[in-house]
XYZ file of C-alpha atoms in Angstrom:
629
model
C 106.752 16.568 141.118
C 107.201 15.545 137.495
C 110.776 15.191 136.207
C 110.540 17.493 133.379
C 108.687 20.800 133.339
C 106.199 21.304 130.400
C 105.095 24.379 128.408
C 102.302 25.174 125.983
C 102.605 27.492 123.074
C 101.647 30.562 125.083
C 104.327 29.785 127.504
C 106.923 29.501 124.757
C 105.785 32.844 123.442
C 106.242 34.392 126.897
C 109.693 32.956 127.173
C 111.065 34.885 124.297
C 108.440 37.732 124.327
C 106.912 37.032 120.892
C 103.261 36.211 119.751
C 101.657 32.776 119.717
C 101.441 33.005 115.972
C 105.282 33.331 115.704
C 105.673 30.116 117.671
C 103.156 28.239 115.343
C 105.282 29.446 112.354
C 108.441 28.228 113.927
C 106.665 24.814 114.405
C 105.749 24.682 110.711
C 108.955 26.120 109.237
C 111.535 24.354 111.445
C 111.728 20.538 111.245
C 113.929 20.518 114.269
C 111.452 22.156 116.535
C 110.608 19.795 119.492
C 107.619 17.486 119.171
C 104.814 17.644 121.658
C 104.928 15.211 124.499
C 101.328 15.772 125.579
C 98.160 17.730 125.472
C 95.862 17.920 122.412
C 96.409 18.728 118.693
C 94.964 22.080 119.361
C 96.641 22.740 122.682
C 100.028 20.667 122.516
C 102.475 20.505 125.495
C 106.278 20.392 125.040
C 109.291 19.728 127.169
C 110.549 22.877 128.580
C 114.164 21.559 128.513
C 113.815 20.671 124.759
C 112.239 23.845 123.824
C 115.019 25.932 125.815
C 117.707 23.836 123.878
C 116.104 24.573 120.522
C 115.694 28.247 121.248
C 119.314 28.686 122.338
C 120.431 26.849 119.147
C 118.427 29.313 117.143
C 119.883 32.334 119.063
C 116.247 33.183 120.220
C 116.967 32.593 123.901
C 119.933 33.644 126.009
C 118.549 33.100 129.314
C 115.199 32.141 130.698
C 113.461 34.963 132.601
C 113.499 34.080 136.229
C 109.642 34.603 136.342
C 109.078 32.072 133.496
C 111.639 29.615 135.161
C 109.628 29.676 138.385
C 106.280 29.478 136.706
C 107.170 26.409 134.562
C 108.658 24.473 137.554
C 105.408 25.215 139.350
C 103.466 23.811 136.422
C 105.597 20.754 136.469
C 104.137 19.887 139.987
C 101.361 17.920 138.065
C 97.528 18.586 137.514
C 95.568 21.618 138.637
C 95.038 20.300 142.121
C 98.767 19.470 142.468
C 99.735 22.876 141.208
C 97.417 24.574 143.711
C 99.071 22.458 146.596
C 102.690 23.224 145.334
C 101.572 26.929 145.230
C 100.317 26.860 148.822
C 103.622 25.432 149.869
C 105.487 28.154 148.014
C 103.276 30.709 149.768
C 104.052 29.086 153.131
C 107.808 29.266 152.694
C 107.493 33.019 151.564
C 105.839 33.789 154.807
C 108.787 32.376 156.711
C 111.014 35.113 155.308
C 113.798 32.521 154.925
C 116.130 33.281 151.923
C 117.673 30.088 150.325
C 121.099 31.663 149.035
C 124.051 29.914 150.499
C 122.068 26.970 151.946
C 122.642 23.648 150.943
C 119.692 21.482 149.626
C 119.661 19.596 152.924
C 120.012 22.361 155.096
C 117.241 24.418 153.250
C 114.630 21.548 153.169
C 115.355 21.178 156.974
C 114.652 24.959 157.618
C 111.809 24.987 155.475
C 110.309 21.636 156.637
C 109.821 20.379 153.051
C 111.008 17.440 150.921
C 114.163 18.154 148.856
C 112.295 17.448 145.567
C 110.501 20.748 146.125
C 113.836 22.710 146.224
C 114.184 23.645 142.420
C 110.782 25.394 142.465
C 111.520 26.997 145.887
C 114.985 28.272 144.698
C 113.496 29.622 141.507
C 110.878 31.483 143.575
C 113.619 32.660 145.975
C 115.465 34.058 143.068
C 112.452 35.809 141.619
C 111.609 37.256 145.129
C 115.184 38.642 145.397
C 114.614 40.521 141.981
C 111.107 41.551 142.461
C 110.195 41.331 146.214
C 108.191 38.457 147.789
C 104.831 39.970 147.392
C 105.114 40.823 143.775
C 106.708 37.292 143.006
C 103.944 35.441 144.849
C 101.318 37.695 143.060
C 102.706 36.759 139.693
C 102.540 33.069 140.299
C 98.895 33.458 141.613
C 97.924 35.286 138.599
C 99.263 32.641 136.320
C 97.694 29.740 138.526
C 94.302 31.651 138.297
C 94.612 31.853 134.372
C 94.385 28.000 134.430
C 91.497 27.936 136.901
C 89.568 30.774 135.503
C 87.238 28.801 133.198
C 85.870 27.173 136.187
C 85.801 30.079 138.611
C 84.805 33.629 138.725
C 86.947 36.359 140.221
C 85.948 39.886 141.240
C 87.683 42.307 138.910
C 90.209 44.768 140.356
C 87.876 47.648 139.210
C 84.790 46.244 140.996
C 86.990 45.455 144.003
C 88.080 48.978 144.264
C 84.548 50.303 144.066
C 83.332 48.124 146.695
C 86.320 49.034 148.982
C 85.734 52.625 148.225
C 82.067 52.557 149.631
C 83.459 51.315 152.947
C 84.447 53.925 155.532
C 88.140 54.183 155.260
C 88.668 54.218 158.981
C 86.621 50.925 160.034
C 88.561 48.741 162.396
C 87.270 45.315 161.330
C 86.098 43.866 158.013
C 84.904 40.400 157.173
C 84.596 38.799 153.654
C 82.841 35.549 154.035
C 83.351 34.298 150.610
C 86.829 35.751 150.000
C 88.380 33.590 147.142
C 91.887 34.650 146.804
C 91.535 37.917 148.929
C 90.516 40.500 146.119
C 88.102 42.583 148.322
C 90.190 42.517 151.344
C 93.207 43.457 149.346
C 91.506 46.285 147.871
C 90.736 48.049 151.049
C 92.819 51.274 151.452
C 95.121 51.455 154.587
C 93.498 53.111 157.679
C 94.562 56.469 158.410
C 97.390 57.139 160.910
C 98.604 54.315 163.104
C 95.202 52.776 163.479
C 95.025 48.940 163.141
C 92.573 46.991 161.312
C 91.457 43.468 161.816
C 90.731 41.527 158.541
C 88.920 38.141 158.528
C 87.808 35.947 155.691
C 86.404 32.710 155.005
C 86.597 30.621 151.781
C 85.343 26.997 151.214
C 88.254 26.097 148.644
C 91.299 25.291 150.770
C 93.789 26.253 148.174
C 92.298 29.628 147.543
C 91.895 30.338 151.235
C 95.551 29.686 151.745
C 96.337 32.068 148.847
C 94.224 34.680 150.149
C 96.115 34.558 153.410
C 99.510 34.610 151.947
C 98.761 37.369 149.620
C 97.378 39.583 152.356
C 100.344 38.695 154.639
C 103.013 39.488 152.051
C 101.328 42.888 151.356
C 101.562 43.763 154.950
C 97.957 43.409 155.746
C 97.643 40.004 157.439
C 94.232 38.412 157.737
C 92.634 35.393 159.565
C 91.355 33.435 156.813
C 89.720 30.135 157.457
C 88.352 27.257 155.406
C 84.709 26.459 155.120
C 81.397 27.089 153.750
C 80.331 30.295 155.609
C 76.518 29.569 155.284
C 76.997 25.826 156.502
C 79.810 26.162 158.714
C 80.331 29.659 159.814
C 83.995 29.912 161.090
C 83.340 33.242 162.758
C 79.934 32.480 164.580
C 79.272 35.278 167.164
C 81.877 37.616 165.706
C 80.689 41.240 164.783
C 82.543 43.687 162.599
C 82.304 47.280 161.243
C 81.956 46.241 157.677
C 81.405 43.125 155.572
C 82.352 42.990 151.896
C 81.301 40.093 149.839
C 81.038 38.665 146.144
C 79.002 35.502 147.060
C 78.680 32.586 144.677
C 75.635 33.106 142.597
C 72.869 30.634 141.703
C 73.746 27.947 144.038
C 70.652 26.011 144.980
C 72.210 23.476 147.359
C 73.248 26.072 149.745
C 71.907 24.336 152.933
C 68.233 25.533 153.147
C 67.018 22.389 154.697
C 69.724 22.060 157.324
C 69.526 25.745 158.260
C 65.710 26.365 158.692
C 66.175 27.264 162.513
C 69.390 29.290 162.003
C 69.332 32.462 164.307
C 70.865 34.535 161.377
C 67.462 34.521 159.534
C 66.266 37.616 161.480
C 64.294 38.752 158.469
C 62.709 35.435 157.696
C 63.989 32.124 156.316
C 65.498 32.691 152.846
C 63.564 31.046 150.148
C 65.197 27.883 148.625
C 65.956 29.433 145.332
C 67.289 32.585 146.807
C 70.790 31.837 148.228
C 71.854 35.586 147.645
C 69.288 36.674 150.396
C 70.956 34.093 152.639
C 74.269 35.809 152.114
C 72.626 39.183 152.782
C 71.390 38.038 156.194
C 74.617 36.304 156.990
C 76.424 39.622 156.424
C 73.780 41.482 158.615
C 74.281 38.958 161.279
C 77.978 39.780 161.431
C 77.640 43.551 161.602
C 77.774 45.827 164.632
C 74.791 48.156 164.966
C 75.311 50.697 162.300
C 77.955 48.631 160.414
C 77.758 48.466 156.585
C 77.699 45.488 154.293
C 78.370 45.872 150.537
C 77.386 42.803 148.501
C 77.321 42.037 144.788
C 74.054 40.751 143.763
C 72.405 39.269 140.534
C 69.821 41.730 139.179
C 67.144 39.252 139.432
C 67.244 39.345 143.318
C 65.737 42.773 143.216
C 62.623 41.557 141.729
C 62.050 37.691 142.136
C 58.531 37.098 143.459
C 60.001 34.331 145.839
C 62.078 36.930 147.675
C 59.218 39.522 147.918
C 58.695 38.844 151.658
C 62.206 39.199 152.647
C 62.927 42.344 150.603
C 59.828 43.831 152.482
C 61.322 43.053 155.884
C 64.784 44.440 154.848
C 63.025 47.689 153.863
C 60.592 48.093 156.791
C 63.300 47.490 159.414
C 65.665 49.849 157.659
C 68.391 47.373 156.807
C 68.672 47.801 152.959
C 69.910 51.306 152.446
C 70.705 51.241 148.549
C 70.524 49.232 145.408
C 73.116 50.283 142.612
C 72.814 48.939 139.183
C 76.252 48.613 137.747
C 77.064 49.392 134.015
C 78.121 45.616 133.423
C 74.950 43.980 134.870
C 75.088 43.100 138.337
C 73.734 45.136 141.482
C 75.381 46.231 144.687
C 73.225 46.119 147.672
C 74.322 48.331 150.683
C 72.944 47.284 154.048
C 73.331 48.554 157.686
C 72.520 46.623 160.749
C 69.677 48.874 162.298
C 70.886 51.004 165.068
C 67.690 52.918 165.935
C 67.596 55.096 162.817
C 65.138 54.212 159.883
C 65.763 55.708 156.543
C 62.765 57.496 154.934
C 63.665 55.872 151.534
C 65.815 53.447 149.531
C 68.574 54.927 147.352
C 68.524 53.613 143.759
C 71.241 54.316 141.311
C 71.759 53.342 137.718
C 73.857 54.643 134.855
C 76.458 56.189 137.033
C 80.437 55.551 136.848
C 82.331 54.364 139.878
C 83.374 57.859 140.931
C 79.722 59.061 140.779
C 78.483 56.108 142.661
C 80.879 56.756 145.607
C 79.969 60.534 145.463
C 76.204 59.811 145.693
C 76.667 57.290 148.519
C 78.696 59.830 150.506
C 76.261 62.629 149.700
C 73.520 60.408 151.020
C 75.403 59.591 154.278
C 76.139 63.383 154.797
C 72.441 64.303 154.420
C 72.916 66.161 151.007
C 70.408 65.869 148.243
C 71.096 62.909 145.859
C 68.332 63.125 143.451
C 69.570 63.300 139.819
C 67.174 62.685 137.101
C 67.567 59.332 135.483
C 70.698 58.528 137.551
C 69.809 58.433 141.346
C 66.901 58.975 143.621
C 65.737 58.232 147.056
C 62.365 56.316 146.787
C 60.160 56.493 149.735
C 59.613 53.115 151.499
C 55.923 53.321 151.298
C 56.273 53.639 147.385
C 58.133 50.292 147.265
C 55.807 48.190 149.465
C 53.447 47.113 146.736
C 52.563 43.632 145.536
C 55.936 42.967 143.914
C 58.453 45.023 145.885
C 60.711 45.247 142.813
C 63.670 47.157 143.751
C 65.155 47.191 140.336
C 66.591 50.934 140.076
C 65.649 51.459 136.436
C 62.007 50.958 137.218
C 62.050 53.784 140.053
C 64.154 56.174 138.164
C 61.803 56.455 135.159
C 58.623 56.375 137.348
C 57.267 59.611 138.545
C 59.450 61.858 136.353
C 57.050 62.315 133.393
C 55.746 65.677 134.574
C 59.372 66.996 134.262
C 60.360 65.377 131.066
C 59.154 68.291 128.807
C 60.867 70.813 131.063
C 64.170 68.879 131.026
C 63.968 68.392 127.154
C 63.567 72.136 126.655
C 66.486 72.800 129.033
C 68.779 70.241 127.305
C 67.876 71.616 123.887
C 68.816 75.202 124.969
C 72.059 74.114 126.472
C 72.932 72.255 123.220
C 71.944 75.221 121.126
C 74.083 77.544 123.250
C 76.929 75.125 122.982
C 76.832 74.852 119.315
C 77.004 78.551 119.141
C 80.121 78.761 121.381
C 81.773 76.235 119.239
C 81.198 78.461 116.039
C 82.636 81.382 118.016
C 85.863 79.385 119.198
C 86.903 78.199 115.697
C 90.038 80.269 114.876
C 90.217 82.077 111.668
C 93.461 80.352 110.170
C 94.210 80.167 106.467
C 96.800 78.827 104.309
C 100.477 80.227 104.702
C 102.495 81.596 101.803
C 103.915 78.820 99.669
C 107.449 80.288 99.882
C 107.402 80.480 103.650
C 109.230 77.836 105.227
C 109.958 78.476 108.862
C 113.300 77.305 110.532
C 112.720 74.372 112.947
C 114.685 73.089 115.903
C 114.438 70.138 118.188
C 113.373 69.632 121.726
C 116.769 68.438 122.548
C 118.264 71.582 121.228
C 115.879 73.658 123.215
C 116.699 71.689 126.287
C 120.497 72.394 125.432
C 119.998 76.047 125.397
C 117.933 76.159 128.657
C 114.491 77.074 127.006
C 113.029 73.871 128.645
C 113.621 70.749 130.447
C 112.332 67.289 129.993
C 111.571 64.904 132.813
C 110.402 61.250 132.806
C 108.077 60.073 135.377
C 109.379 57.166 137.483
C 107.928 53.659 136.847
C 105.401 53.173 139.739
C 102.511 50.922 140.322
C 101.106 52.028 143.667
C 98.640 54.508 142.452
C 94.925 53.614 142.400
C 91.654 55.125 141.396
C 90.359 54.801 144.954
C 91.585 55.932 148.358
C 93.194 59.046 149.796
C 96.276 61.049 148.896
C 97.305 63.624 146.348
C 95.805 63.366 142.765
C 97.975 61.508 140.209
C 97.958 62.426 136.475
C 98.015 59.326 134.431
C 98.645 58.741 130.745
C 94.915 57.854 130.274
C 94.052 61.255 131.820
C 96.241 62.980 129.270
C 94.961 60.938 126.305
C 91.291 61.445 127.163
C 91.801 65.170 128.316
C 90.105 64.408 131.629
C 90.609 65.261 135.279
C 92.955 63.125 137.432
C 91.347 60.066 138.780
C 94.247 58.309 140.416
C 95.457 58.837 144.128
C 98.888 58.127 145.570
C 99.545 57.045 149.142
C 100.255 60.267 151.162
C 103.334 58.359 152.723
C 104.981 57.926 149.112
C 104.153 61.473 147.718
C 107.819 62.704 148.095
C 108.902 60.041 145.614
C 106.785 61.549 142.873
C 107.516 64.188 140.224
C 105.048 67.154 141.024
C 103.723 69.303 138.232
C 103.638 73.163 137.997
C 101.061 75.397 136.335
C 102.321 75.552 132.639
C 103.944 72.244 132.568
C 103.286 70.056 129.394
C 102.396 66.227 130.157
C 103.184 64.004 127.279
C 101.885 60.563 126.491
C 101.816 58.345 123.494
C 98.460 57.207 121.945
C 97.644 55.560 118.636
C 101.105 56.569 116.996
C 100.731 60.253 118.094
C 101.800 62.362 120.945
C 99.052 63.396 123.472
C 100.248 66.630 124.860
C 98.351 68.618 127.552
C 99.302 71.865 129.449
C 98.734 71.256 133.180
C 96.556 74.024 134.394
C 96.637 72.785 138.099
C 99.536 72.935 140.545
C 100.790 70.079 142.498
C 99.633 66.952 140.664
C 101.746 63.941 140.752
C 103.180 62.648 137.298
C 101.984 58.988 136.723
C 103.884 56.298 134.960
C 104.424 56.372 131.143
C 104.465 60.063 131.016
C 107.109 62.665 130.042
C 106.924 66.278 131.540
C 108.198 69.178 129.593
C 108.722 72.359 131.628
C 109.256 75.551 129.644
C 110.933 78.790 130.237
C 107.760 81.223 129.730
C 110.103 83.984 128.523
C 111.254 81.821 125.607
C 108.405 79.439 124.911
C 104.776 79.440 124.990
C 103.476 76.194 126.498
C 100.199 75.880 124.492
C 102.103 76.507 121.216
C 104.554 73.763 122.163
C 102.027 71.371 123.269
C 100.082 71.837 120.028
C 103.018 71.350 117.830
C 103.991 68.155 119.692
C 100.776 66.573 118.600
C 101.638 66.834 114.836
C 101.751 63.677 112.886
C 105.278 64.537 111.620
C 106.523 64.540 115.168
C 105.589 60.993 115.767
C 107.227 59.991 112.527
C 110.451 61.793 113.584
C 110.348 60.655 117.112
C 109.622 57.017 116.866
C 112.105 54.665 118.332
C 110.349 51.638 116.915
C 108.655 50.602 113.586
C 105.272 50.502 115.303
C 105.472 54.003 116.720
C 104.599 52.536 120.203
C 107.768 54.074 121.637
C 108.822 57.644 120.929
C 111.378 60.072 122.439
C 110.040 63.781 122.992
C 113.595 64.894 122.575
C 113.550 64.148 118.731
C 110.259 66.211 118.244
C 110.702 69.113 115.922
C 109.446 72.796 116.763
C 109.322 75.705 114.386
C 111.360 78.693 115.404
C 108.998 81.442 115.871
C 109.100 84.966 117.867
C 107.380 84.475 121.186
C 104.478 86.932 120.217
C 103.702 84.635 117.291
C 103.925 81.485 119.462
C 101.482 82.980 121.707
C 98.905 83.679 118.877
C 99.283 80.215 117.647
C 99.052 78.921 121.376
C 95.724 80.822 121.734
C 94.522 79.085 118.571
C 95.482 75.694 120.042
C 93.594 76.508 123.275
C 90.599 77.564 121.371
C 90.602 74.250 119.438
C 90.865 72.342 122.693
C 87.712 74.012 124.021
C 86.085 73.125 120.781
C 87.043 69.508 121.228
C 85.773 69.557 124.777
C 82.512 71.281 123.698
C 82.203 68.688 121.081
C 82.215 65.989 123.722
C 79.676 67.670 125.752
C 77.474 68.188 122.703
C 77.567 64.342 122.107
C 76.450 63.857 125.869
C 73.601 66.359 125.480
C 72.455 64.937 122.182
C 72.291 61.637 123.718
C 70.273 63.080 126.669
C 67.864 64.912 124.197
C 67.190 61.474 122.488
C 66.363 59.804 125.748
C 64.182 62.682 126.756
C 62.435 62.641 123.557
C 61.743 59.007 123.756
C 60.495 59.326 127.264
C 58.568 62.486 126.663
C 56.711 60.820 123.591
C 55.952 57.675 125.409
C 54.438 59.561 128.404
C 52.646 62.149 126.220
C 54.535 64.859 127.461
C 55.955 66.272 124.338
C 54.178 67.691 121.343
C 55.232 68.422 117.854
C 54.795 72.145 116.917
C 52.552 72.936 113.953
C 54.494 73.734 110.773
């Protein structure tokens, strides 16, 4: 390990929680700022000890945050490879559960089986673990390490990992990820219900990443058997079958072992073409499934239509292995495959233009035998219609084909819906006019209203264990309030008692773009998510819709701001006009009507976009005609 830890400009900014631009200004304006000891002119590296000394002299640093101290000591291990090895050692020590407080360096090194030169880093991580917990502390260091490696590797995003995990039956007993990276997909799987146990297995050819995946999962309480090696060339789990396979395989790798694996028993649907490694991964996944088991794989869009893979796509369809192809908004496809178990589907589900929640709903509806046909979004295409010369499985191709006969009908229906919606909006607009100039109502504050018992204000606990997937009670988040949408988050059932539960008529308050976003909760029993305040009114003294509307005013953010940017506000400081309850209710009704106008406007935008698409489709197909003037 190097004698002196080093820091970049970004690291210095993190130490004192300022922007990189501020650090650059210090370098220009202060001759005494430490000189770089390495790096490049565009990306200099400084001595951590020198930087800390200068920051303390300037009164800009009282104490280095423990997470930054741990990270800088980890970075001091050397180059990227050496940092990865040091992080592996940190993970191995974390998994022992040994705490270093009170142990001498010699005793600590002996118990952990490490060199004493590693102890400064291990003690810094031990201190951070004491404050944050081992799992969160290790996760922080992994995230920082991956920031260094990201330019040379691609990680599965948390959102995509959550979607893939949601498509898997929550009660599966065994799951394999044959290209697991640092364990993103296995980590995203929701816990099985009840006391059921689940076996997680993974393989990763990068030794450091495999070690990190194993440690991350173990510290989260979901240990996995993660082995090192290339799954296609050296299958560490040959002969193992599982209930589900999840995988984000490496794309566009031409040296995947085609010449060495020509007689491999996994190629049940034919030898994958040399230029189609993704189809090799698909067959590898199927080979590891029990009959009826599900595989969810991320695929490049080209795999659905490349001519070289036509024969294998044909076999996957004919034998009932490929069940769905889903085009994701950001480009890639999801392939959902089942190992045949006697049943053969009548068609292939294709989906395009759906959000994550809709994708999950469509897949579950298909599994339950419900109708999943939705014009322009999803459709079950008969297998016989796919087995042409190209066997192109691109969803968009099959969602537009065969729908021309309904385009004109759907255009008229959409036009009528939009016309009716515009009429409703006109009727909803309240007849309000200017108030008399000499009328200046008395005002009070939310704090004063709380003091006299007209309302109470509650702050949601800071939590991070809600997700947009999984089971449990719905969680109302700040994003839900800001965008006026239904709750998407879920909280684990085992932790529901720790949350603040809403009642009908409560007001959920968030901060968005220097204003209050306040929404009256009309649904009993939601859990209040982080970064939200809840105002609970006495309905005999206050109308909740009136109060929610007043809170949104520009003046209230100005009077309630706790910072110059307006990013932090205190709802207690908001001002409220003193009005009789009957007058509050009239204003409250006006606010409710305006909320409905805003909601109708959003629906109108969606309908307008749909009309534009149907107009283009109808004209292109000759299904729409322009009426004579």
